[in-house]
């Protein structure tokens, strides 16, 4: 990708608005330092219990239909965030149930917009929630880190534009019209992800190279470039890969939608959707969705500046975590040891490790939900950034798995960062539903050794499912899968652009590290709709033996694979193992394999 625009850090608040997040919470949240000690007990002092609930801080803007000047406030946030690709501003724009007229909410970097009803149809915007690419000359390939959730839209001209790339989920939305996924003028686009949404009209991806849509309803789907994947989507086009480029599964094997904030009267609560098997269509189509909810008083509402020790104290006393928008530094792992714990971020809350620590560790327990935050590697190398379960985890979590949703990882870009392995998944039955794990190819602190990161996602646990797996640019394997019976529905990858020469990527006798490596001992694994691209712009002569590597066994199966050299910068000799024609020339034409073995 071309170099990014200069950063534009945002101020911590917009206008004069400060919105309280929980009127029912009686005690303000503690932030910034470890909790004060309580009364002495014998020779020891016990920490005072931390309060739950509290206000959501100045970067959460809550609107109702009578709020004056909504458009001006939306425009002010967008002006700060439009080109702030590596800035520090973080915002959540929340709309109370009701109907809003004549709005155009343009969504920039690190900005989330969401309705506060139980159903998207509780909050209707007669207008648009727009992402375009004017800031980058009509190129949408860097429209990262933004989201839309839980709204109904009646687009002003009949079609809403959501021209995004990675880490920009469109969840739980009802578009009463059409949806375009490419920028005006149909410049380059590289995304993206839709889930639990209904689009009454036509979805037009146009220049989108790859896209994954899960458990949704569409009126029709127009076209595709390389890799359009659907699971559990009513109205999806029929299976046709490689021509047309559709991979279509009738259902999603297992899914559980992301937790979300909503209003019950004047009280904020967090809704926890229930697990579905063989899912198809939206969860909210027949009224109230199925699941449970928690009051905000059960959450420690964290603010930037809070210590990891305080976050761990809150978790230890049984509170969940709500991370309000901002950048958090942690000097030790956040430890999620209790079953059914929720860690939910708003407005792309960002966690940065200090001194090479791991950011977050989950115990071998049931039902943890991690959602809606960004992990940004620090300048001191972290052995790992996220650990879902300890090494050797073996408990059966099939009835109540851990879910990791819209949790994104970045190494470099906003400054030098290093991590040997970004995300390690040890717990059985974990569901990773939409992640982008990215070793930066542009920004600051970028270079083959400067933001060194050998492995993106390593899966050691058995029975893990990934739906919407985006992992890019790692120095060695982007995905290394060691667990049994793993499944992936949709995988998007680019190999590291900046490899200096063939020797730098040599993997023993093999030319290059596969984008997706299944361990030699694995006897059962399956994947659908997987793509790997190379763009070796430092040494275009680098040869990658294959994009995918897996043991040649009947139980290890892949469907609808592709490898493509972008403009002839590098070459794949095969798609998977020794199968698939080599990529050649400068035509950027994929080499495909429909079924393996």
Coordinates of C-alpha atoms in Angstrom, one line a residue:
X1 CA 0.0 0.0 0.0
X2 CA 1.2 3.6 -0.5
X3 CA 2.6 5.5 2.5
X4 CA -0.1 6.7 4.9
X5 CA -1.1 10.2 5.5
X6 CA 0.4 12.2 8.5
X7 CA -1.2 11.4 11.8
X8 CA -3.8 13.8 13.2
X9 CA -4.1 13.1 16.9
X10 CA -7.5 14.2 18.2
X11 CA -8.4 16.1 21.3
X12 CA -10.0 14.2 24.2
X13 CA -13.4 15.7 23.8
X14 CA -15.7 17.2 21.2
X15 CA -17.3 20.6 21.7
X16 CA -18.6 20.9 25.3
X17 CA -20.5 17.7 25.5
X18 CA -19.8 15.3 28.3
X19 CA -22.3 12.5 28.5
X20 CA -23.0 10.4 31.6
X21 CA -23.2 6.7 30.8
X22 CA -25.2 5.3 33.6
X23 CA -27.6 7.5 35.5
X24 CA -28.4 4.7 37.8
X25 CA -24.9 4.3 39.0
X26 CA -24.5 6.0 42.3
X27 CA -20.7 5.9 42.7
X28 CA -18.3 7.4 40.2
X29 CA -15.7 5.1 38.7
X30 CA -12.1 5.1 40.0
X31 CA -9.5 5.7 37.3
X32 CA -5.8 6.3 37.0
X33 CA -4.3 4.5 40.0
X34 CA -4.6 1.3 42.0
X35 CA -7.6 1.1 44.2
X36 CA -7.2 2.7 47.7
X37 CA -6.8 0.4 50.6
X38 CA -9.7 -0.2 52.9
X39 CA -9.9 -0.4 56.7
X40 CA -7.1 -2.4 58.4
X41 CA -7.9 -6.0 59.3
X42 CA -5.5 -7.3 61.8
X43 CA -2.0 -6.7 60.4
X44 CA -3.3 -6.6 56.8
X45 CA -5.2 -4.0 54.8
X46 CA -7.8 -5.2 52.3
X47 CA -8.4 -3.2 49.2
X48 CA -11.8 -1.5 49.1
X49 CA -14.2 -3.0 46.6
X50 CA -14.2 -1.1 43.3
X51 CA -17.6 0.4 42.2
X52 CA -19.4 -0.8 39.2
X53 CA -21.0 1.5 36.6
X54 CA -20.2 5.1 36.2
X55 CA -20.0 7.6 33.4
X56 CA -18.7 6.7 30.0
X57 CA -16.3 9.7 29.6
X58 CA -16.1 12.6 27.2
X59 CA -15.4 10.6 24.1
X60 CA -18.8 8.8 24.2
X61 CA -21.4 11.0 22.7
X62 CA -25.0 10.0 23.3
X63 CA -27.8 11.5 21.2
X64 CA -31.5 11.4 21.3
X65 CA -33.9 12.7 18.6
X66 CA -34.3 16.0 20.4
X67 CA -30.6 16.7 20.8
X68 CA -29.8 20.0 19.0
X69 CA -26.9 20.2 16.5
X70 CA -26.3 16.5 16.0
X71 CA -25.0 17.0 12.5
X72 CA -22.5 19.6 13.6
X73 CA -21.1 17.3 16.3
X74 CA -20.8 14.4 13.9
X75 CA -19.0 16.6 11.5
X76 CA -16.6 17.8 14.2
X77 CA -15.7 14.2 15.1
X78 CA -15.2 13.3 11.5
X79 CA -12.9 16.4 10.9
X80 CA -10.7 15.1 13.6
X81 CA -10.7 11.5 12.6
X82 CA -11.0 11.4 8.8
X83 CA -7.3 11.1 8.1
X84 CA -6.0 10.3 11.6
X85 CA -4.9 6.8 10.7
X86 CA -2.4 6.5 13.5
X87 CA -3.8 9.2 15.8
X88 CA -4.8 8.9 19.4
X89 CA -8.4 10.0 19.1
X90 CA -11.1 7.4 20.0
X91 CA -14.9 8.0 19.8
X92 CA -18.2 6.2 20.2
X93 CA -21.3 7.8 18.8
X94 CA -24.4 6.3 20.5
X95 CA -28.0 7.0 19.4
X96 CA -30.9 6.4 21.8
X97 CA -34.0 4.6 20.3
X98 CA -36.1 6.9 18.1
X99 CA -36.1 8.3 14.6
X100 CA -33.5 10.8 13.3
X101 CA -33.9 12.8 10.2
X102 CA -31.5 14.2 7.6
X103 CA -28.2 13.0 9.1
X104 CA -25.1 12.0 7.3
X105 CA -22.7 10.4 9.8
X106 CA -19.3 10.2 8.1
X107 CA -17.2 7.7 10.0
X108 CA -13.5 8.2 10.3
X109 CA -10.7 6.3 12.0
X110 CA -11.3 4.8 15.5
X111 CA -15.0 5.9 15.4
X112 CA -17.8 3.6 16.2
X113 CA -21.5 4.4 15.7
X114 CA -24.3 2.4 17.2
X115 CA -27.9 2.4 18.2
X116 CA -29.0 1.8 21.8
X117 CA -32.0 -0.4 21.2
X118 CA -32.4 -4.1 21.5
X119 CA -33.2 -4.3 17.8
X120 CA -31.7 -2.2 15.0
X121 CA -35.2 -1.1 14.1
X122 CA -35.5 0.6 17.4
X123 CA -33.1 3.4 16.2
X124 CA -33.8 4.7 12.7
X125 CA -31.6 7.2 10.8
X126 CA -33.3 8.7 7.8
X127 CA -30.0 9.4 6.2
X128 CA -26.6 7.8 5.9
X129 CA -23.7 6.3 7.8
X130 CA -21.0 6.9 5.3
X131 CA -17.4 5.7 4.7
X132 CA -15.7 7.0 1.6
X133 CA -12.1 7.6 0.6
X134 CA -11.8 11.3 -0.2
X135 CA -8.9 11.6 2.4
X136 CA -6.9 9.1 0.3
X137 CA -7.6 10.1 -3.3
X138 CA -10.5 7.7 -3.7
X139 CA -8.5 4.6 -2.5
X140 CA -10.3 2.8 0.3
X141 CA -7.6 0.1 1.0
X142 CA -6.6 2.0 4.2
X143 CA -10.1 2.7 5.6
X144 CA -9.4 0.6 8.7
X145 CA -10.6 0.7 12.4
X146 CA -14.2 2.0 12.3
X147 CA -17.6 0.3 12.9
X148 CA -21.3 0.5 12.6
X149 CA -23.7 -1.4 14.7
X150 CA -27.4 -1.8 15.7
X151 CA -29.0 0.9 13.5
X152 CA -31.7 1.0 10.8
X153 CA -30.8 3.2 7.9
X154 CA -33.1 4.7 5.2
X155 CA -30.4 6.0 2.8
X156 CA -31.0 9.5 1.4
X157 CA -30.5 8.4 -2.2
X158 CA -31.5 4.8 -1.7
X159 CA -28.0 3.4 -1.2
X160 CA -25.7 3.7 1.7
X161 CA -21.9 3.7 1.1
X162 CA -19.6 1.7 3.4
X163 CA -16.2 1.7 1.6
X164 CA -13.9 0.0 4.0
X165 CA -10.9 -2.3 4.3
X166 CA -9.9 -4.4 7.3
X167 CA -11.1 -4.0 11.0
X168 CA -14.3 -2.2 10.0
X169 CA -17.3 -4.4 10.9
X170 CA -20.8 -3.7 9.9
X171 CA -22.8 -5.6 12.5
X172 CA -26.5 -5.9 13.4
X173 CA -27.5 -3.3 10.8
X174 CA -30.8 -2.9 8.8
X175 CA -30.3 -1.0 5.6
X176 CA -33.7 -0.2 4.1
X177 CA -32.2 0.2 0.6
X178 CA -29.0 -0.8 -1.0
X179 CA -25.4 -0.9 0.3
X180 CA -22.2 -0.1 -1.7
X181 CA -18.9 -1.4 -0.4
X182 CA -16.6 0.5 -2.7
X183 CA -15.7 4.2 -2.8
X184 CA -17.3 6.7 -5.1
X185 CA -15.8 6.3 -8.5
X186 CA -15.0 2.7 -7.6
X187 CA -11.3 3.1 -6.7
X188 CA -9.5 0.3 -5.0
X189 CA -11.1 -1.4 -2.0
X190 CA -10.0 -4.2 0.2
X191 CA -12.4 -5.3 3.0
X192 CA -14.4 -6.5 4.8
X193 CA -17.1 -8.0 7.1
X194 CA -20.8 -8.0 7.6
X195 CA -22.7 -10.0 10.3
X196 CA -26.2 -10.2 11.7
X197 CA -27.5 -7.6 9.2
X198 CA -30.3 -7.1 6.7
X199 CA -29.9 -5.2 3.5
X200 CA -33.3 -5.0 1.8
X201 CA -31.8 -3.9 -1.5
X202 CA -28.7 -4.8 -3.5
X203 CA -25.2 -5.1 -2.0
X204 CA -22.6 -3.8 -4.5
X205 CA -19.0 -4.7 -3.7
X206 CA -17.7 -3.5 -7.0
X207 CA -13.9 -3.2 -6.6
X208 CA -13.8 -5.1 -3.2
X209 CA -11.3 -7.8 -3.6
X210 CA -12.6 -10.0 -0.8
X211 CA -15.5 -9.9 1.6
X212 CA -17.1 -12.1 4.2
X213 CA -20.8 -12.0 5.1
X214 CA -22.2 -14.1 8.0
X215 CA -25.7 -14.9 9.3
X216 CA -27.5 -12.1 7.4
X217 CA -30.2 -11.4 4.8
X218 CA -29.5 -9.6 1.5
X219 CA -31.9 -8.6 -1.3
X220 CA -29.3 -9.4 -3.9
X221 CA -25.5 -9.4 -4.4
X222 CA -24.1 -7.7 -7.5
X223 CA -20.6 -9.0 -8.2
X224 CA -17.1 -9.8 -6.7
X225 CA -13.5 -9.6 -7.6
X226 CA -11.6 -12.6 -6.1
X227 CA -13.1 -14.0 -3.0
X228 CA -16.7 -13.4 -1.8
X229 CA -17.6 -15.7 1.1
X230 CA -21.1 -16.3 2.7
X231 CA -22.2 -18.4 5.5
X232 CA -25.8 -18.5 6.8
X233 CA -26.9 -15.7 4.5
X234 CA -30.4 -15.7 3.1
X235 CA -30.3 -14.3 -0.4
X236 CA -26.7 -15.1 -0.9
X237 CA -25.6 -16.0 -4.5
X238 CA -25.1 -19.7 -5.2
X239 CA -21.8 -21.4 -4.8
X240 CA -19.7 -20.8 -7.9
X241 CA -16.0 -20.4 -7.1
X242 CA -13.9 -19.6 -9.0
X243 CA -16.3 -18.2 -11.6
X244 CA -18.3 -16.5 -10.3
X245 CA -16.1 -16.0 -7.2
X246 CA -18.7 -17.1 -4.6
X247 CA -18.1 -19.5 -1.7
X248 CA -21.5 -20.1 -0.1
X249 CA -22.2 -22.2 3.0
X250 CA -25.9 -22.6 3.8
X251 CA -25.3 -22.1 7.6
X252 CA -22.5 -21.1 10.0
X253 CA -21.4 -24.0 12.1
X254 CA -21.4 -22.1 15.4
X255 CA -21.9 -18.4 16.1
X256 CA -22.6 -16.2 19.0
X257 CA -23.1 -12.5 18.2
X258 CA -21.0 -9.8 19.8
X259 CA -22.1 -8.2 23.1
X260 CA -23.6 -4.8 22.8
X261 CA -24.6 -1.8 24.9
X262 CA -28.3 -0.8 25.0
X263 CA -30.8 1.2 27.0
X264 CA -33.5 -0.3 29.2
X265 CA -35.5 2.8 30.2
X266 CA -32.8 5.1 31.5
X267 CA -30.4 2.3 32.5
X268 CA -27.5 1.1 30.4
X269 CA -27.2 -2.7 30.1
X270 CA -25.0 -5.0 28.0
X271 CA -26.8 -7.7 26.0
X272 CA -25.2 -11.1 25.6
X273 CA -26.6 -13.0 22.6
X274 CA -26.9 -16.7 23.0
X275 CA -25.0 -19.3 21.0
X276 CA -26.4 -20.7 17.8
X277 CA -25.5 -23.8 15.9
X278 CA -26.0 -24.2 12.1
X279 CA -27.1 -20.5 12.2
X280 CA -28.7 -18.7 9.3
X281 CA -30.2 -15.2 9.0
X282 CA -30.3 -12.4 11.6
X283 CA -30.9 -12.9 15.4
X284 CA -33.3 -10.0 15.7
X285 CA -35.8 -10.5 12.9
X286 CA -38.6 -11.8 15.2
X287 CA -38.5 -9.2 18.0
X288 CA -36.3 -9.4 21.1
X289 CA -33.1 -11.4 20.4
X290 CA -32.4 -14.4 22.5
X291 CA -29.8 -14.1 25.2
X292 CA -29.2 -12.5 28.6
X293 CA -28.2 -9.0 29.8
X294 CA -26.1 -7.4 32.5
X295 CA -26.6 -4.0 34.2
X296 CA -23.7 -1.6 33.9
X297 CA -23.4 -1.8 37.7
X298 CA -21.8 -5.3 37.1
X299 CA -19.0 -3.6 35.0
X300 CA -16.0 -1.7 36.0
X301 CA -16.1 1.2 33.6
X302 CA -12.5 1.9 32.8
X303 CA -10.9 5.2 31.7
X304 CA -7.5 5.7 30.0
X305 CA -4.9 6.0 32.7
X306 CA -6.2 3.2 34.9
X307 CA -3.6 0.7 35.9
X308 CA -3.6 -3.0 35.0
X309 CA -3.5 -3.7 38.8
X310 CA -6.9 -2.0 39.2
X311 CA -8.4 -3.8 36.2
X312 CA -7.3 -7.1 37.7
X313 CA -8.7 -6.1 41.0
X314 CA -12.1 -5.4 39.4
X315 CA -12.0 -8.8 37.6
X316 CA -11.0 -10.6 40.7
X317 CA -14.0 -9.2 42.7
X318 CA -16.3 -10.4 39.9
X319 CA -16.8 -7.3 37.8
X320 CA -16.7 -7.3 34.0
X321 CA -14.8 -4.7 32.1
X322 CA -16.1 -1.9 29.9
X323 CA -13.2 0.0 28.3
X324 CA -14.2 3.5 27.3
X325 CA -12.5 5.1 24.3
X326 CA -8.9 5.9 24.6
X327 CA -5.4 4.4 24.8
X328 CA -4.5 2.3 27.8
X329 CA -1.0 1.2 28.9
X330 CA -0.6 -2.0 30.8
X331 CA 2.5 -3.1 32.7
X332 CA 1.3 -6.6 33.4
X333 CA -1.3 -8.9 31.8
X334 CA -5.0 -8.3 32.3
X335 CA -6.1 -11.7 33.8
X336 CA -9.5 -13.1 32.9
X337 CA -9.8 -16.0 35.3
X338 CA -13.6 -16.2 36.0
X339 CA -16.0 -18.0 33.6
X340 CA -18.5 -15.8 31.7
X341 CA -16.4 -12.7 32.0
X342 CA -17.1 -9.9 29.5
X343 CA -14.4 -7.5 28.3
X344 CA -16.1 -5.0 26.0
X345 CA -14.4 -2.0 24.4
X346 CA -16.1 1.1 23.1
X347 CA -14.7 3.4 20.3
X348 CA -11.7 1.2 19.6
X349 CA -10.2 1.3 23.1
X350 CA -6.6 0.5 22.6
X351 CA -4.3 -1.6 24.9
X352 CA -0.6 -1.1 24.7
X353 CA 1.9 -3.3 26.6
X354 CA 4.8 -1.8 28.5
X355 CA 8.1 -3.6 29.0
X356 CA 7.2 -6.5 26.8
X357 CA 4.3 -7.9 28.8
X358 CA 1.4 -9.9 27.4
X359 CA -1.7 -7.6 27.3
X360 CA -4.4 -10.1 28.2
X361 CA -4.6 -13.8 29.4
X362 CA -7.7 -15.9 29.6
X363 CA -7.9 -18.9 31.9
X364 CA -9.2 -22.3 30.9
X365 CA -12.8 -21.4 31.8
X366 CA -16.2 -21.3 30.1
X367 CA -17.9 -18.5 28.3
X368 CA -15.5 -15.5 28.2
X369 CA -16.4 -12.8 25.8
X370 CA -13.7 -10.5 24.4
X371 CA -15.0 -7.8 22.0
X372 CA -14.4 -4.4 20.5
X373 CA -10.8 -3.4 21.3
X374 CA -7.4 -3.0 19.6
X375 CA -4.1 -4.3 20.9
X376 CA -1.1 -2.2 19.8
X377 CA 2.4 -3.8 20.3
X378 CA 4.9 -1.8 22.4
X379 CA 8.5 -1.0 21.5
X380 CA 9.9 -3.8 23.8
X381 CA 9.2 -7.2 22.3
X382 CA 6.3 -9.2 23.8
X383 CA 6.5 -12.9 23.6
X384 CA 2.7 -12.9 23.1
X385 CA 0.1 -10.2 23.0
X386 CA -3.1 -12.2 23.6
X387 CA -3.3 -15.6 25.2
X388 CA -6.7 -17.4 25.0
X389 CA -6.2 -20.1 27.5
X390 CA -3.0 -21.4 29.1
X391 CA -0.6 -23.8 27.5
X392 CA -2.0 -27.3 27.6
X393 CA -5.6 -26.2 28.1
X394 CA -7.9 -29.2 27.7
X395 CA -11.3 -28.6 29.1
X396 CA -14.4 -29.0 26.9
X397 CA -16.0 -25.7 26.3
X398 CA -18.4 -26.8 23.5
X399 CA -21.5 -25.7 25.4
X400 CA -20.2 -22.3 26.3
X401 CA -17.1 -21.3 24.3
X402 CA -14.9 -18.2 24.6
X403 CA -15.7 -15.7 21.8
X404 CA -13.1 -13.2 20.4
X405 CA -15.0 -10.6 18.3
X406 CA -13.7 -7.4 16.7
X407 CA -10.5 -7.8 18.6
X408 CA -7.7 -6.4 16.5
X409 CA -4.0 -6.6 16.8
X410 CA -1.4 -4.2 15.3
X411 CA 2.4 -4.4 15.3
X412 CA 4.0 -1.1 14.2
X413 CA 2.4 1.7 12.2
X414 CA 1.7 4.0 15.2
X415 CA 5.3 3.6 16.3
X416 CA 7.8 0.8 16.6
X417 CA 6.3 -2.4 18.0
X418 CA 7.4 -6.0 18.3
X419 CA 5.8 -9.3 19.3
X420 CA 7.0 -12.8 18.6
X421 CA 3.4 -14.1 18.4
X422 CA 0.4 -11.9 18.4
X423 CA -2.5 -14.2 19.3
X424 CA -2.3 -17.6 20.8
X425 CA -5.4 -19.7 21.2
X426 CA -5.1 -22.6 23.6
X427 CA -8.7 -23.1 24.8
X428 CA -10.8 -25.7 23.1
X429 CA -13.9 -24.6 21.1
X430 CA -12.9 -20.9 21.0
X431 CA -14.7 -18.9 18.4
X432 CA -12.7 -16.1 16.7
X433 CA -15.3 -14.0 14.9
X434 CA -13.7 -11.3 12.9
X435 CA -10.2 -10.3 13.7
X436 CA -7.5 -8.4 11.8
X437 CA -4.0 -9.2 13.1
X438 CA -1.6 -6.9 11.2
X439 CA 2.1 -6.4 11.1
X440 CA 2.1 -2.9 9.7
X441 CA 3.4 -2.4 6.1
X442 CA 3.1 1.5 6.4
X443 CA 3.1 4.2 9.0
X444 CA 6.0 4.8 11.5
X445 CA 8.1 2.1 13.1
X446 CA 8.0 -0.1 10.1
X447 CA 10.8 -2.3 8.7
X448 CA 11.7 -6.0 8.4
X449 CA 13.4 -5.9 11.8
X450 CA 11.9 -2.7 13.2
X451 CA 8.5 -4.2 13.8
X452 CA 9.5 -7.8 13.8
X453 CA 6.7 -10.2 14.4
X454 CA 7.2 -13.8 13.4
X455 CA 3.7 -15.3 13.9
X456 CA 0.3 -13.8 13.7
X457 CA -2.2 -16.4 15.0
X458 CA -1.1 -19.7 16.6
X459 CA -3.9 -22.1 17.3
X460 CA -3.0 -24.9 19.7
X461 CA -6.5 -25.7 21.1
X462 CA -8.7 -28.3 19.5
X463 CA -12.1 -27.6 17.9
X464 CA -11.4 -23.9 17.3
X465 CA -13.6 -22.1 14.8
X466 CA -12.6 -18.9 13.0
X467 CA -15.2 -16.9 11.0
X468 CA -13.6 -13.9 9.3
X469 CA -9.9 -14.3 9.8
X470 CA -7.7 -11.5 8.5
X471 CA -3.9 -12.0 9.2
X472 CA -1.2 -10.1 7.3
X473 CA 2.5 -9.4 6.8
X474 CA 4.2 -11.6 9.4
X475 CA 7.9 -12.4 9.1
X476 CA 7.2 -16.2 9.3
X477 CA 3.8 -18.0 9.4
X478 CA 0.8 -15.7 9.5
X479 CA -1.4 -18.6 10.8
X480 CA 0.0 -21.7 12.4
X481 CA -2.7 -24.2 13.3
X482 CA -1.7 -27.1 15.6
X483 CA -5.0 -28.0 17.1
X484 CA -7.3 -30.8 15.9
X485 CA -10.6 -30.4 14.1
X486 CA -10.1 -26.7 13.4
X487 CA -12.3 -24.8 11.0
X488 CA -11.9 -21.5 9.2
X489 CA -14.6 -19.8 7.1
X490 CA -12.9 -17.0 5.2
X491 CA -9.3 -16.1 5.4
X492 CA -7.6 -13.1 3.9
X493 CA -3.8 -12.6 3.9
X494 CA -1.0 -10.7 2.4
X495 CA 2.6 -11.8 2.9
X496 CA 5.1 -9.3 4.2
X497 CA 5.8 -6.7 1.6
X498 CA 9.2 -5.8 3.0
X499 CA 11.2 -9.0 2.9
X500 CA 14.6 -7.9 1.8
X501 CA 15.5 -11.0 -0.2
X502 CA 14.9 -14.7 -0.8
X503 CA 17.2 -15.7 2.0
X504 CA 15.2 -13.7 4.6
X505 CA 12.1 -15.8 4.0
X506 CA 13.8 -19.1 3.4
X507 CA 12.1 -21.8 5.5
X508 CA 14.6 -24.7 5.6
X509 CA 14.3 -26.3 2.1
X510 CA 11.0 -24.5 1.4
X511 CA 10.8 -21.1 -0.3
X512 CA 9.0 -18.9 2.1
X513 CA 6.6 -19.4 5.0
X514 CA 3.0 -20.4 4.1
X515 CA 0.3 -17.9 5.0
X516 CA -1.7 -20.7 6.6
X517 CA 0.2 -23.7 8.0
X518 CA -1.6 -26.7 9.4
X519 CA 0.7 -28.8 11.6
X520 CA 2.1 -32.1 10.2
X521 CA 0.5 -34.1 13.1
X522 CA -3.1 -32.7 12.5
X523 CA -5.6 -35.4 11.2
X524 CA -8.7 -33.2 10.9
X525 CA -9.1 -29.6 9.7
X526 CA -11.3 -27.8 7.2
X527 CA -11.3 -24.4 5.5
X528 CA -13.5 -22.5 3.1
X529 CA -12.8 -19.4 1.0
X530 CA -9.1 -18.7 1.8
X531 CA -6.8 -16.3 -0.1
X532 CA -3.2 -15.3 0.1
X533 CA -1.5 -12.4 -1.9
X534 CA 2.1 -11.4 -2.3
X535 CA 3.5 -8.0 -3.1
X536 CA 7.2 -8.2 -2.5
X537 CA 8.0 -4.6 -3.3
X538 CA 11.6 -4.6 -1.9
X539 CA 12.7 -7.6 -3.9
X540 CA 10.0 -8.5 -6.6
X541 CA 12.0 -11.6 -7.5
X542 CA 11.1 -13.4 -4.3
X543 CA 9.5 -16.8 -4.9
X544 CA 6.9 -18.2 -2.4
X545 CA 6.6 -22.0 -2.8
X546 CA 2.9 -22.0 -1.7
X547 CA 0.3 -20.0 0.1
X548 CA -1.0 -22.9 2.1
X549 CA 0.6 -25.9 3.7
X550 CA -1.1 -28.9 5.2
X551 CA -0.7 -32.6 5.8
X552 CA -1.9 -34.7 2.9
X553 CA -4.7 -36.6 4.8
X554 CA -8.3 -37.3 4.0
X555 CA -9.5 -35.5 7.1
X556 CA -7.7 -32.3 6.2
X557 CA -9.8 -30.5 3.6
X558 CA -9.9 -27.1 1.9
X559 CA -12.4 -25.5 -0.4
X560 CA -12.0 -22.5 -2.7
X561 CA -8.4 -21.4 -2.3
X562 CA -6.6 -18.7 -4.2
X563 CA -3.1 -17.2 -4.4
X564 CA -2.3 -14.1 -6.4
X565 CA 0.8 -12.0 -7.1
X566 CA -0.1 -8.3 -7.0
X567 CA 1.4 -6.8 -10.2
X568 CA 3.9 -9.6 -10.5
X569 CA 5.8 -8.6 -7.4
X570 CA 6.8 -12.0 -6.3
X571 CA 5.5 -15.4 -7.3
X572 CA 3.7 -18.4 -5.8
X573 CA 4.8 -21.7 -7.3
X574 CA 1.7 -23.4 -6.0
X575 CA -1.5 -22.6 -4.1
X576 CA -1.4 -25.4 -1.5
X577 CA 1.4 -27.9 -1.1
X578 CA 2.3 -29.0 -4.6
X579 CA -1.2 -28.3 -6.0
X580 CA -2.3 -25.3 -8.1
X581 CA -0.7 -23.5 -11.0
X582 CA 2.0 -20.9 -10.4
X583 CA 1.1 -17.2 -10.5
X584 CA 2.8 -15.5 -13.4
X585 CA 3.2 -12.2 -15.2
X586 CA 1.9 -8.9 -14.0
X587 CA -1.8 -9.5 -14.7
X588 CA -2.7 -10.0 -11.0
X589 CA -4.7 -13.0 -11.9
X590 CA -5.4 -15.5 -9.1
X591 CA -4.4 -19.1 -9.3
X592 CA -7.2 -21.2 -7.7
X593 CA -7.9 -24.6 -6.2
X594 CA -11.5 -25.6 -5.8
X595 CA -11.0 -28.6 -3.6
X596 CA -8.1 -30.1 -1.8
X597 CA -7.1 -32.9 -1.6

